[in-house]
mmCIF file of C-alpha atoms and ligand atoms in Angstrom:
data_model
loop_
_atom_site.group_PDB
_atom_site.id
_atom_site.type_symbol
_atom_site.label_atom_id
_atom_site.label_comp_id
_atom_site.label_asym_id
_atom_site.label_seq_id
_atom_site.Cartn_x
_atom_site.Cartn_y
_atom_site.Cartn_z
ATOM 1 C CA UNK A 1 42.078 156.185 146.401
ATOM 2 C CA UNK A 2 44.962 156.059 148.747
ATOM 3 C CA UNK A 3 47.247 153.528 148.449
ATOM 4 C CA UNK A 4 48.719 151.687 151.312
ATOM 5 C CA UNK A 5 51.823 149.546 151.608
ATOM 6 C CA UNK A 6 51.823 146.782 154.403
ATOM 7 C CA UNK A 7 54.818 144.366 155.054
ATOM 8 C CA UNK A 8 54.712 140.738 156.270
ATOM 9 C CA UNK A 9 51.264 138.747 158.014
ATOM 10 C CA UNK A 10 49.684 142.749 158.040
ATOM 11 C CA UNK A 11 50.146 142.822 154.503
ATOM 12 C CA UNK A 12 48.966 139.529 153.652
ATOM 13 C CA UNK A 13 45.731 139.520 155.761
ATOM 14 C CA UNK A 14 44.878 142.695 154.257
ATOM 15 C CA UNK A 15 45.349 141.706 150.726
ATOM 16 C CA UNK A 16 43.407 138.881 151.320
ATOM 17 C CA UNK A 17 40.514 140.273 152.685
ATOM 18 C CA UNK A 18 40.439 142.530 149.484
ATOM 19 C CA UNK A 19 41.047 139.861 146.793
ATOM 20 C CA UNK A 20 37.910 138.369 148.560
ATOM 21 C CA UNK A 21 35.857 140.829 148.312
ATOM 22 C CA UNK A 22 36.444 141.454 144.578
ATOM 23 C CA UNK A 23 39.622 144.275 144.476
ATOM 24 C CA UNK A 24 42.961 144.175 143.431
ATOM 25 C CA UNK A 25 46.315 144.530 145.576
ATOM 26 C CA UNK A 26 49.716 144.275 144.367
ATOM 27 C CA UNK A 27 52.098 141.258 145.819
ATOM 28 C CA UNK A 28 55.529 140.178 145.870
ATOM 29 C CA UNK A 29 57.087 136.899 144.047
ATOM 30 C CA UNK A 30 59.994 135.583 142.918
ATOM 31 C CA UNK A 31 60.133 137.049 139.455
ATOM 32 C CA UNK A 32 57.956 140.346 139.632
ATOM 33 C CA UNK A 33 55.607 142.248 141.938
ATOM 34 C CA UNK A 34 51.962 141.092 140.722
ATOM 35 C CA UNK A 35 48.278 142.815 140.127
ATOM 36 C CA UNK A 36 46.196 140.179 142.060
ATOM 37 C CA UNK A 37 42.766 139.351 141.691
ATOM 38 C CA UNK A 38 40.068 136.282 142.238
ATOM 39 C CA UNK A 39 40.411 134.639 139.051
ATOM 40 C CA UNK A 40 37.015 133.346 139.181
ATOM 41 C CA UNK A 41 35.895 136.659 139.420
ATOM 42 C CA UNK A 42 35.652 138.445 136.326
ATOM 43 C CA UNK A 43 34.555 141.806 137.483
ATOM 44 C CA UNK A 44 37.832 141.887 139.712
ATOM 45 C CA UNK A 45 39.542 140.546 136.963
ATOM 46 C CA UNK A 46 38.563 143.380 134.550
ATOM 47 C CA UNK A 47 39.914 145.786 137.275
ATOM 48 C CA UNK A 48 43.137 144.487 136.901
ATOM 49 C CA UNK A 49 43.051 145.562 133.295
ATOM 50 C CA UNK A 50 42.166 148.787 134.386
ATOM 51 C CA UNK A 51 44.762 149.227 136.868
ATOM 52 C CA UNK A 52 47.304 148.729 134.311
ATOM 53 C CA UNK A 53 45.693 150.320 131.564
ATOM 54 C CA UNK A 54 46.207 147.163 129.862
ATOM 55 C CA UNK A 55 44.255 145.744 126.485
ATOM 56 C CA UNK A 56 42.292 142.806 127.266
ATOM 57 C CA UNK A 57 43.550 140.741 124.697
ATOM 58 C CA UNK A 58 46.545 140.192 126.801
ATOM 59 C CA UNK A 59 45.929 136.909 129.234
ATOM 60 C CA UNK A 60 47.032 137.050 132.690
ATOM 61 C CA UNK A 61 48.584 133.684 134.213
ATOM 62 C CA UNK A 62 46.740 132.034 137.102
ATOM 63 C CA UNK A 63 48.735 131.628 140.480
ATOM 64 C CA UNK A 64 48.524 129.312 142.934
ATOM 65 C CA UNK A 65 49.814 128.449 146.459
ATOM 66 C CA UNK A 66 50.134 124.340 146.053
ATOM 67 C CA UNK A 67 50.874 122.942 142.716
ATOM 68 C CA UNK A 68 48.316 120.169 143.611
ATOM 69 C CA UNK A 69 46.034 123.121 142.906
ATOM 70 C CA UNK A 70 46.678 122.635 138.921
ATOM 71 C CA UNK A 71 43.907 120.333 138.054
ATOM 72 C CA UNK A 72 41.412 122.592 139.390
ATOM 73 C CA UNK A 73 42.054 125.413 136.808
ATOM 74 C CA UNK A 74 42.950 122.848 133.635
ATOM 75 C CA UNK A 75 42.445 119.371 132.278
ATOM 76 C CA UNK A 76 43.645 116.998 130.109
ATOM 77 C CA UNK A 77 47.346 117.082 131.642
ATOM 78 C CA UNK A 78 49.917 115.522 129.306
ATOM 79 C CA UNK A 79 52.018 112.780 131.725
ATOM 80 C CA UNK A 80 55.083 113.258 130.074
ATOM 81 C CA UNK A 81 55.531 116.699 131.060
ATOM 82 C CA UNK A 82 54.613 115.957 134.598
ATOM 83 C CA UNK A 83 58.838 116.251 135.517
ATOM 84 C CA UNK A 84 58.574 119.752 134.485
ATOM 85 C CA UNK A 85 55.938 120.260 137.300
ATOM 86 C CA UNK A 86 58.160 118.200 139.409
ATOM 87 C CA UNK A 87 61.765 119.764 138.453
ATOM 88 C CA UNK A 88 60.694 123.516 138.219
ATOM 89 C CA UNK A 89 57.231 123.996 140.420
ATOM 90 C CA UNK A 90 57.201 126.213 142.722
ATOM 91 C CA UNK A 91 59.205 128.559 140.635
ATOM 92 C CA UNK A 92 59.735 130.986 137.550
ATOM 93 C CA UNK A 93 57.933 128.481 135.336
ATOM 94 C CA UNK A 94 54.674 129.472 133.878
ATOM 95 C CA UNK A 95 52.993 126.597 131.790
ATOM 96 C CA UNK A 96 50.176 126.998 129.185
ATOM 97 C CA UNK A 97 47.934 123.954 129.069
ATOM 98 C CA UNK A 98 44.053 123.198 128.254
ATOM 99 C CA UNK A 99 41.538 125.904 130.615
ATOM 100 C CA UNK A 100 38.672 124.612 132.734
ATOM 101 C CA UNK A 101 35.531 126.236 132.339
ATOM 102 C CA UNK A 102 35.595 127.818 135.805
ATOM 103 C CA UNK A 103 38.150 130.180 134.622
ATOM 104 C CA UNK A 104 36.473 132.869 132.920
ATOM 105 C CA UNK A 105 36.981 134.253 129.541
ATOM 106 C CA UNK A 106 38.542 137.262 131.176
ATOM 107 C CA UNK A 107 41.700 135.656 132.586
ATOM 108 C CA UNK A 108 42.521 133.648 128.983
ATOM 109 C CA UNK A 109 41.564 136.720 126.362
ATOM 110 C CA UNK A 110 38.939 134.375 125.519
ATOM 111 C CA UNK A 111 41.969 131.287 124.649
ATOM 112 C CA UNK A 112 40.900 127.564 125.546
ATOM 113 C CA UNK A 113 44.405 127.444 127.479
ATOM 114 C CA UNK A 114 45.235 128.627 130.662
ATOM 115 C CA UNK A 115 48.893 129.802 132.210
ATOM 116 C CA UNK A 116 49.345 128.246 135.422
ATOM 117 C CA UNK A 117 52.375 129.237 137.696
ATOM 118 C CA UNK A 118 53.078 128.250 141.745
ATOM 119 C CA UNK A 119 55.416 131.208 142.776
ATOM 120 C CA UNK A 120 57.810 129.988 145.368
ATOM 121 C CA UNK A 121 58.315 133.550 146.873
ATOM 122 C CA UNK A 122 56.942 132.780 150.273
ATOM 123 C CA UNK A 123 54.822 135.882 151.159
ATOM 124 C CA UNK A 124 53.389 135.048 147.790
ATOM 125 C CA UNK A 125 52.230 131.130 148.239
ATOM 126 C CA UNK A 126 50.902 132.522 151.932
ATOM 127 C CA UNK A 127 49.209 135.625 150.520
ATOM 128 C CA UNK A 128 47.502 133.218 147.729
ATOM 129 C CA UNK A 129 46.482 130.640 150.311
ATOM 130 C CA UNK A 130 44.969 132.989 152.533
ATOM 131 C CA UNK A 131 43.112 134.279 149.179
ATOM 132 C CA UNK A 132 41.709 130.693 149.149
ATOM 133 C CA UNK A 133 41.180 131.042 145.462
ATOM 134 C CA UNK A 134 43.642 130.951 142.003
ATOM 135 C CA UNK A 135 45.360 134.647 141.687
ATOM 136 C CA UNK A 136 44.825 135.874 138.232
ATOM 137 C CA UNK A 137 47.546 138.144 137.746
ATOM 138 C CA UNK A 138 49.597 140.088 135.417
ATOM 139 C CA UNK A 139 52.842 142.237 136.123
ATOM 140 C CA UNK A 140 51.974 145.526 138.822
ATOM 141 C CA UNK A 141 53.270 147.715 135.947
ATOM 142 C CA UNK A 142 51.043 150.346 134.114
ATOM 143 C CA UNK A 143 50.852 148.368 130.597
ATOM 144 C CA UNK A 144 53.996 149.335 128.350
ATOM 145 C CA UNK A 145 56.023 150.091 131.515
ATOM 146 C CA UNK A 146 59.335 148.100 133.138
ATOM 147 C CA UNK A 147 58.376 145.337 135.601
ATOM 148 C CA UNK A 148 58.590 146.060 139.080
ATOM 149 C CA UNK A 149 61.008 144.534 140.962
ATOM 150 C CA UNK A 150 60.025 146.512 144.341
ATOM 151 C CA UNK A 151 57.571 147.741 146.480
ATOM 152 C CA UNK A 152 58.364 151.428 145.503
ATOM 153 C CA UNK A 153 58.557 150.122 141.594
ATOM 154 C CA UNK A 154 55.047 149.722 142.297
ATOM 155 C CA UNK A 155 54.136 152.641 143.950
ATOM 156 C CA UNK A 156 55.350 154.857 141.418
ATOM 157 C CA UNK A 157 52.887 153.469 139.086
ATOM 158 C CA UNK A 158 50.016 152.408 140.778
ATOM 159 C CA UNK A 159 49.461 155.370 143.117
ATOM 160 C CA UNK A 160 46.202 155.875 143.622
ATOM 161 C CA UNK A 161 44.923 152.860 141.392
ATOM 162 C CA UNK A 162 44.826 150.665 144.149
ATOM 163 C CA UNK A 163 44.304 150.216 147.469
ATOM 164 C CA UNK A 164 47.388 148.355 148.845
ATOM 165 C CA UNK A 165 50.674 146.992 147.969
ATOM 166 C CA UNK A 166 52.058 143.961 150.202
ATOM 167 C CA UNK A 167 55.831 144.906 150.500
ATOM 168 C CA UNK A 168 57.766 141.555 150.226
ATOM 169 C CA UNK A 169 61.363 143.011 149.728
ATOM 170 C CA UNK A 170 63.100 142.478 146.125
ATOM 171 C CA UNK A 171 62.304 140.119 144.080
ATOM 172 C CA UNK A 172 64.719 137.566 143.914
ATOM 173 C CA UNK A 173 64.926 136.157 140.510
ATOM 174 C CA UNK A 174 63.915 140.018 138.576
ATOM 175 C CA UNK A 175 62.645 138.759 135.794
ATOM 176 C CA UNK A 176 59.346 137.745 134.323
ATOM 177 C CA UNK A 177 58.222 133.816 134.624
ATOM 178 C CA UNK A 178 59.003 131.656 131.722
ATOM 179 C CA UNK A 179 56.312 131.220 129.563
ATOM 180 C CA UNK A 180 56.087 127.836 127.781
ATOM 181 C CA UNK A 181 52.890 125.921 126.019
ATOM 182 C CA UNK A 182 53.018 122.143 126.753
ATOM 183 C CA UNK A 183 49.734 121.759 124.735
ATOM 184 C CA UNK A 184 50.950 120.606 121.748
ATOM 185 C CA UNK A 185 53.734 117.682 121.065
ATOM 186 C CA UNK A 186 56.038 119.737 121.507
ATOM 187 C CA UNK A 187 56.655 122.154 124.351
ATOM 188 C CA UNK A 188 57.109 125.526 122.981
ATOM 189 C CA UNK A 189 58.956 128.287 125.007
ATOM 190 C CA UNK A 190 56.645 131.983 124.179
ATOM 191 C CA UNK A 191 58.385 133.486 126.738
ATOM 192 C CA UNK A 192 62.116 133.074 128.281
ATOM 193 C CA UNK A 193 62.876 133.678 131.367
ATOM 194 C CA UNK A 194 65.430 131.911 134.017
ATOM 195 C CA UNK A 195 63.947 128.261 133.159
ATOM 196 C CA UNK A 196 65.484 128.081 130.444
ATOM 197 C CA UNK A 197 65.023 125.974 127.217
ATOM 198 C CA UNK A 198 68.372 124.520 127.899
ATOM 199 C CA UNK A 199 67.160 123.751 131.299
ATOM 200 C CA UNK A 200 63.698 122.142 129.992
ATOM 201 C CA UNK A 201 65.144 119.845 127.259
ATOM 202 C CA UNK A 202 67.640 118.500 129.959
ATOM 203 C CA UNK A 203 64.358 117.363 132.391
ATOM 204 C CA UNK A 204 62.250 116.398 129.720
ATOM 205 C CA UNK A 205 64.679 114.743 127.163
ATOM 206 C CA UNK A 206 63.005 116.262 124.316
ATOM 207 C CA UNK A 207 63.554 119.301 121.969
ATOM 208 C CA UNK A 208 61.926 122.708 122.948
ATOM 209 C CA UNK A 209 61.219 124.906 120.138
ATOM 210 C CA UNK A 210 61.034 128.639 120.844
ATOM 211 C CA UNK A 211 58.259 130.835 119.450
ATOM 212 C CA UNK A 212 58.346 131.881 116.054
ATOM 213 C CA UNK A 213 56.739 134.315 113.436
ATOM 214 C CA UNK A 214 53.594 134.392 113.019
ATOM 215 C CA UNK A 215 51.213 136.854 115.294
ATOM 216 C CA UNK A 216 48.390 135.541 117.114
ATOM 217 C CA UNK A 217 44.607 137.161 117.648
ATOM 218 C CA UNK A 218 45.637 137.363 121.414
ATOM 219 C CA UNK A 219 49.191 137.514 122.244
ATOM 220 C CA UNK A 220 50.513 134.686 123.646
ATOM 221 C CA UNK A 221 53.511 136.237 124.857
ATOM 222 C CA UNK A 222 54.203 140.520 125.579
ATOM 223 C CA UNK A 223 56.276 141.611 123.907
ATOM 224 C CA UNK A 224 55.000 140.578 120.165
ATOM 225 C CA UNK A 225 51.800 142.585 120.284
ATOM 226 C CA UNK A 226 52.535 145.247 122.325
ATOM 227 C CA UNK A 227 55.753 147.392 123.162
ATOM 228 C CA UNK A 228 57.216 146.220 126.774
ATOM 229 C CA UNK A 229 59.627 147.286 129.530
ATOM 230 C CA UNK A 230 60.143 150.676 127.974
ATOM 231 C CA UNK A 231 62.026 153.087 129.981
ATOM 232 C CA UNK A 232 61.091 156.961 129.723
ATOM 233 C CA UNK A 233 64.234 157.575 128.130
ATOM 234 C CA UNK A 234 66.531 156.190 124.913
ATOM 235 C CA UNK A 235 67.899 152.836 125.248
ATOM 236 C CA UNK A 236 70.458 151.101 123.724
ATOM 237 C CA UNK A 237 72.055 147.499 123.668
ATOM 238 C CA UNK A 238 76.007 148.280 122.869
ATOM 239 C CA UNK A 239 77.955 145.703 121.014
ATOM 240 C CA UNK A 240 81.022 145.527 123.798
ATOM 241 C CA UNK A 241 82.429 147.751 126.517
ATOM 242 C CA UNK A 242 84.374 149.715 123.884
ATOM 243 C CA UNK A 243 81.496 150.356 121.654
ATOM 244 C CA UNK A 244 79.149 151.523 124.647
ATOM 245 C CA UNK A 245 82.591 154.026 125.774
ATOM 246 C CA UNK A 246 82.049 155.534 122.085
ATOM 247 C CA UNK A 247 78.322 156.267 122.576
ATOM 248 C CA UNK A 248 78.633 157.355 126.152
ATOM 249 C CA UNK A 249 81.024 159.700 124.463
ATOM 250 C CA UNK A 250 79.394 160.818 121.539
ATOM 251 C CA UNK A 251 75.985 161.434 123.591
ATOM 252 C CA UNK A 252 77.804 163.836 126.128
ATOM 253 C CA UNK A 253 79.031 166.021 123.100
ATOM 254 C CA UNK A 254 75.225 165.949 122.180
ATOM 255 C CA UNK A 255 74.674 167.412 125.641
ATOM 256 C CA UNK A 256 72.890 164.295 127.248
ATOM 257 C CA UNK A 257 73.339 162.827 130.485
ATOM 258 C CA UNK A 258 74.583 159.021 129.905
ATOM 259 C CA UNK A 259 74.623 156.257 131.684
ATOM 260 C CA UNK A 260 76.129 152.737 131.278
ATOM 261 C CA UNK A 261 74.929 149.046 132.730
ATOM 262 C CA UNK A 262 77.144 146.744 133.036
ATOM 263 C CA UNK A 263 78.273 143.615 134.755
ATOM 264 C CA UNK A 264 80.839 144.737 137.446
ATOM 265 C CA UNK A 265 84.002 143.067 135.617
ATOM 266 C CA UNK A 266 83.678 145.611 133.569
ATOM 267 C CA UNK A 267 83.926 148.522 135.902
ATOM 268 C CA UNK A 268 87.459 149.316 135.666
ATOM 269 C CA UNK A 269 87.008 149.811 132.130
ATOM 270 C CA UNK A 270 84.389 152.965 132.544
ATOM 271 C CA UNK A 271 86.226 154.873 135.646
ATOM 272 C CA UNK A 272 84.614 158.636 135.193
ATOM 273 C CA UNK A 273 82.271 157.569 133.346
ATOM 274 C CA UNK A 274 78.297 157.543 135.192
ATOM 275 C CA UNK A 275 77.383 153.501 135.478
ATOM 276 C CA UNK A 276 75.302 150.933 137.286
ATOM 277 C CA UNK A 277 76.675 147.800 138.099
ATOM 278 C CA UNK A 278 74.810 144.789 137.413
ATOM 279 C CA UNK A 279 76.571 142.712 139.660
ATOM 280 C CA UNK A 280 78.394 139.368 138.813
ATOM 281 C CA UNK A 281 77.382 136.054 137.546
ATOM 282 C CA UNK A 282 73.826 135.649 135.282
ATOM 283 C CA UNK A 283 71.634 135.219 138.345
ATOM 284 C CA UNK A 284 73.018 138.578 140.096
ATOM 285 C CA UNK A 285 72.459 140.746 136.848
ATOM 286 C CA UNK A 286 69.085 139.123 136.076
ATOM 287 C CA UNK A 287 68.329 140.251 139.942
ATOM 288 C CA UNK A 288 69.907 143.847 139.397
ATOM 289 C CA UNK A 289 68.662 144.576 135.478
ATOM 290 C CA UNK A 290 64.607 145.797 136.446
ATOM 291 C CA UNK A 291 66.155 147.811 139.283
ATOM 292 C CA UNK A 292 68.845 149.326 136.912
ATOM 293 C CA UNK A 293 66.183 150.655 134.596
ATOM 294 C CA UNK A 294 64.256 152.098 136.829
ATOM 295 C CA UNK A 295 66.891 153.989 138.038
ATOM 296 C CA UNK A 296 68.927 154.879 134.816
ATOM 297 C CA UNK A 297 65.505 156.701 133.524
ATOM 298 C CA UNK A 298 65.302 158.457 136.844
ATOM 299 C CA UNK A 299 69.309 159.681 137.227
ATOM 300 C CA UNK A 300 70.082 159.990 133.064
ATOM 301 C CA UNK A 301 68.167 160.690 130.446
ATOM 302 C CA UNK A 302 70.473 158.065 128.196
ATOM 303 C CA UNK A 303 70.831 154.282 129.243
ATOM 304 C CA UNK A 304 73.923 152.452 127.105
ATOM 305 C CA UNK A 305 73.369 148.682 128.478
ATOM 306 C CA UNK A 306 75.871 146.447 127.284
ATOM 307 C CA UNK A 307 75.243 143.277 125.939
ATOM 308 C CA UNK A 308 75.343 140.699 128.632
ATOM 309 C CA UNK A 309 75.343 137.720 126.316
ATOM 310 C CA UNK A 310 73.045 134.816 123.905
ATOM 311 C CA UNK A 311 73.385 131.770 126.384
ATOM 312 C CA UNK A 312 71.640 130.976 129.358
ATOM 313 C CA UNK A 313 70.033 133.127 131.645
ATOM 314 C CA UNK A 314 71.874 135.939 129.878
ATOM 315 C CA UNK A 315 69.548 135.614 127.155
ATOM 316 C CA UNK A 316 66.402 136.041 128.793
ATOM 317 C CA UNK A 317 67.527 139.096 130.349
ATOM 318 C CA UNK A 318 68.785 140.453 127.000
ATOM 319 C CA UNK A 319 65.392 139.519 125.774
ATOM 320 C CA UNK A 320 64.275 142.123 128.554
ATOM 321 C CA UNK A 321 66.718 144.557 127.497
ATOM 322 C CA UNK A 322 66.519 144.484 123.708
ATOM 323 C CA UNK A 323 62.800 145.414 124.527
ATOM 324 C CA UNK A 324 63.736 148.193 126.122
ATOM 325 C CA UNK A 325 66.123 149.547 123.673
ATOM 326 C CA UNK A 326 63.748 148.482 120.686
ATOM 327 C CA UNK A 327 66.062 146.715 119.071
ATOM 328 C CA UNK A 328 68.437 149.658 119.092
ATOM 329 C CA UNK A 329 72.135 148.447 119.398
ATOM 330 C CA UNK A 330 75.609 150.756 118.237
HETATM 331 P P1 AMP B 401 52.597 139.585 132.298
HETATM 332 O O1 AMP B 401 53.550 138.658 132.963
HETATM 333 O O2 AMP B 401 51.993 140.553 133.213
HETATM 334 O O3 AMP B 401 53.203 140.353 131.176
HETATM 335 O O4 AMP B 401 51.380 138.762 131.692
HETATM 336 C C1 AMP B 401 51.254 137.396 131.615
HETATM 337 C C2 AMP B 401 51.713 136.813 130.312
HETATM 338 O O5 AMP B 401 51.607 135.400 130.411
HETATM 339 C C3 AMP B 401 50.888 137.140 129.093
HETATM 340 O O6 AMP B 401 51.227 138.330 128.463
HETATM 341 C C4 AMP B 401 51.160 135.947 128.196
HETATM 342 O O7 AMP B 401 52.344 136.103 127.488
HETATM 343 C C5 AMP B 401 51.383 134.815 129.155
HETATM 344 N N1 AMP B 401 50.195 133.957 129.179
HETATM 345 C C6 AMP B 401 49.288 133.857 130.162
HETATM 346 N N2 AMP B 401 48.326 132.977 129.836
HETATM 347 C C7 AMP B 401 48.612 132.502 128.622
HETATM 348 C C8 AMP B 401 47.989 131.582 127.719
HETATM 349 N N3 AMP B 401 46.856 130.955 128.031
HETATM 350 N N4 AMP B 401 48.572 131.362 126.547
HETATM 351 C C9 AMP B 401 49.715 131.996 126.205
HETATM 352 N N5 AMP B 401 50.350 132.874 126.991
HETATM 353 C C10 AMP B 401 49.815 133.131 128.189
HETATM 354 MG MG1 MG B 402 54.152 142.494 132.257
#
């Protein structure tokens, strides 16, 4: 299959037609490039699994273009997290609630609840609408590889596995949506991501608890089940700038080729040494840090990333990272 890639209303029109006739193209948001398909369709919906070479025990969220849309795909809406819909929709805000029927079995890995996000990427929301139906889709990774955060991110892995990527430029906010289950009492965060908790208990007034322990049958959130955002080389978080200095050094004694991410303040700390800057302030590196592992895999066969903090945005993105290096940290 050859595998186009189409910018702006070309792109869109031509995605469109697909989705409707029951394949898959890849599309641009505001977190990551997608894997689209009719989510009422679950034959299309099973190609998306086999795009990615994904398990199917992994649910995809649901996408729409109008957040109006929501009580078409679930039911029984809680009220008092309708300022979440309000304060964070369209957005990087995925929310887990209660599935109607007409969304198949396929989509939830067989759950009664359904992830719902309204991207506010605009090529996206016009790409869905022309679609005319909810966008099941999952990341337009091959399943255990980084996110992409480009049009050529895609490429490189789903070359020949589909028929078209819509180029929408780089995605904006880089990393996945945050996940977060308002089915029970309490809303529970299962994945983070730049809404963060902080950012949720200050709309809703309540606590948020984050996701602990215990494994579900189907994963609620990557990452628990299944190894995620792995680059095709080592990876390791490093303590501080000194402590990533001392492994860059210690791995070019061992012969390797090294390389160090970092946000740009600490540039004049690494002169001669091989880096990528990740840019200033937590919304810049959270941008830059998909992008960065791509391209540390491809130029070095040794990424040091330093740890870019526990607060915040930060800490979604070292959620990303710490993935990457599997826990690995000097
Ligand atoms: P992806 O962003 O491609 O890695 O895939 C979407 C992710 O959204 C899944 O792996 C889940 O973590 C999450 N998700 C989607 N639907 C649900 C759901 N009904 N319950 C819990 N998590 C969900
Ligand atoms: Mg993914």
């Amino acid at each position: 299959m050859k595998t186009e890639i189409l910018s702006g209303k070309e792109g869109i029109i031509k995605g469109a037609a697909i989705v409707r006739a029951g394949g898959v193209v890849a599309f641009p948001t505001e977190t990551v490039y997608g894997l689209a398909a009719n989510a009422y369709n679950p034959d299309a919906v099973r190609a998306v699994f086999a795009a990615k070479g994904r398990p199917m025990d992994n649910p995809l969220i649901v996408h729409l273009s109008d957040k109006r849309d929501i009580p078409q795909v679930t039911r029984g809406f809680d009220r008092k997290y309708e300022a979440l819909i309000n304060a964070f929709m369209p957005g990087p805000l995925t929310l887990v609630m209660p599935r109607k029927e007409n969304i198949p079995d396929e989509v939830t890995a067989g759950l009664n609840t359904v992830g719902v996000r309204v991207p506010s990427n605009k090529t996206a929301s016009e790409f869905i609408a022309a679609c005319g139906v909810p966008i099941a889709a999952p990341s337009a990774n091959l399943s255990t590889r980084i996110s992409p955060t480009t049009a050529m991110h895609v490429y490189e892995d789903m070359k020949g596995r589909i028929p078209l990527i819509i180029d929408g430029g780089e995605c904006n906010v880089g990393i996945e949506s945050t996940v977060l289950d308002i089915t029970g009492d309490v809303p529970v965060v299962l994945r983070p991501g730049a809404v963060t908790a902080e950012m949720i208990a200050a709309v809703l007034g309540a606590d948020v608890k984050s996701h602990t322990g215990k494994v579900l049958a189907a994963a609620p959130a990557p990452g628990m089940k299944y190894k995620h955002y792995a680059p095709s080389c080592e990876c390791v978080v490093a303590e501080n700038i000194a402590s990533a200095i001392n492994c860059y050094e210690r791995q070019k004694e061992e012969g390797k080729d090294p390389i160090i991410l970092c946000r740009r303040e600490h540039l004049p700390q690494l002169i001669g040494k091989r880096c990528i800057d990740l840019g200033e302030g937590d919304a810049e590196v959270c941008r830059n840090v998909y992008s960065a592992l791509h391209r540390g895999e491809k130029i070095a066969d040794f990424i040091i990333c330093e740890d870019l903090g526990a607060s915040g945005v930060a800490a979604s993105v070292m959620n990303r990272v710490n993935k990457a290096a599997g826990g690995k940290r000097v």
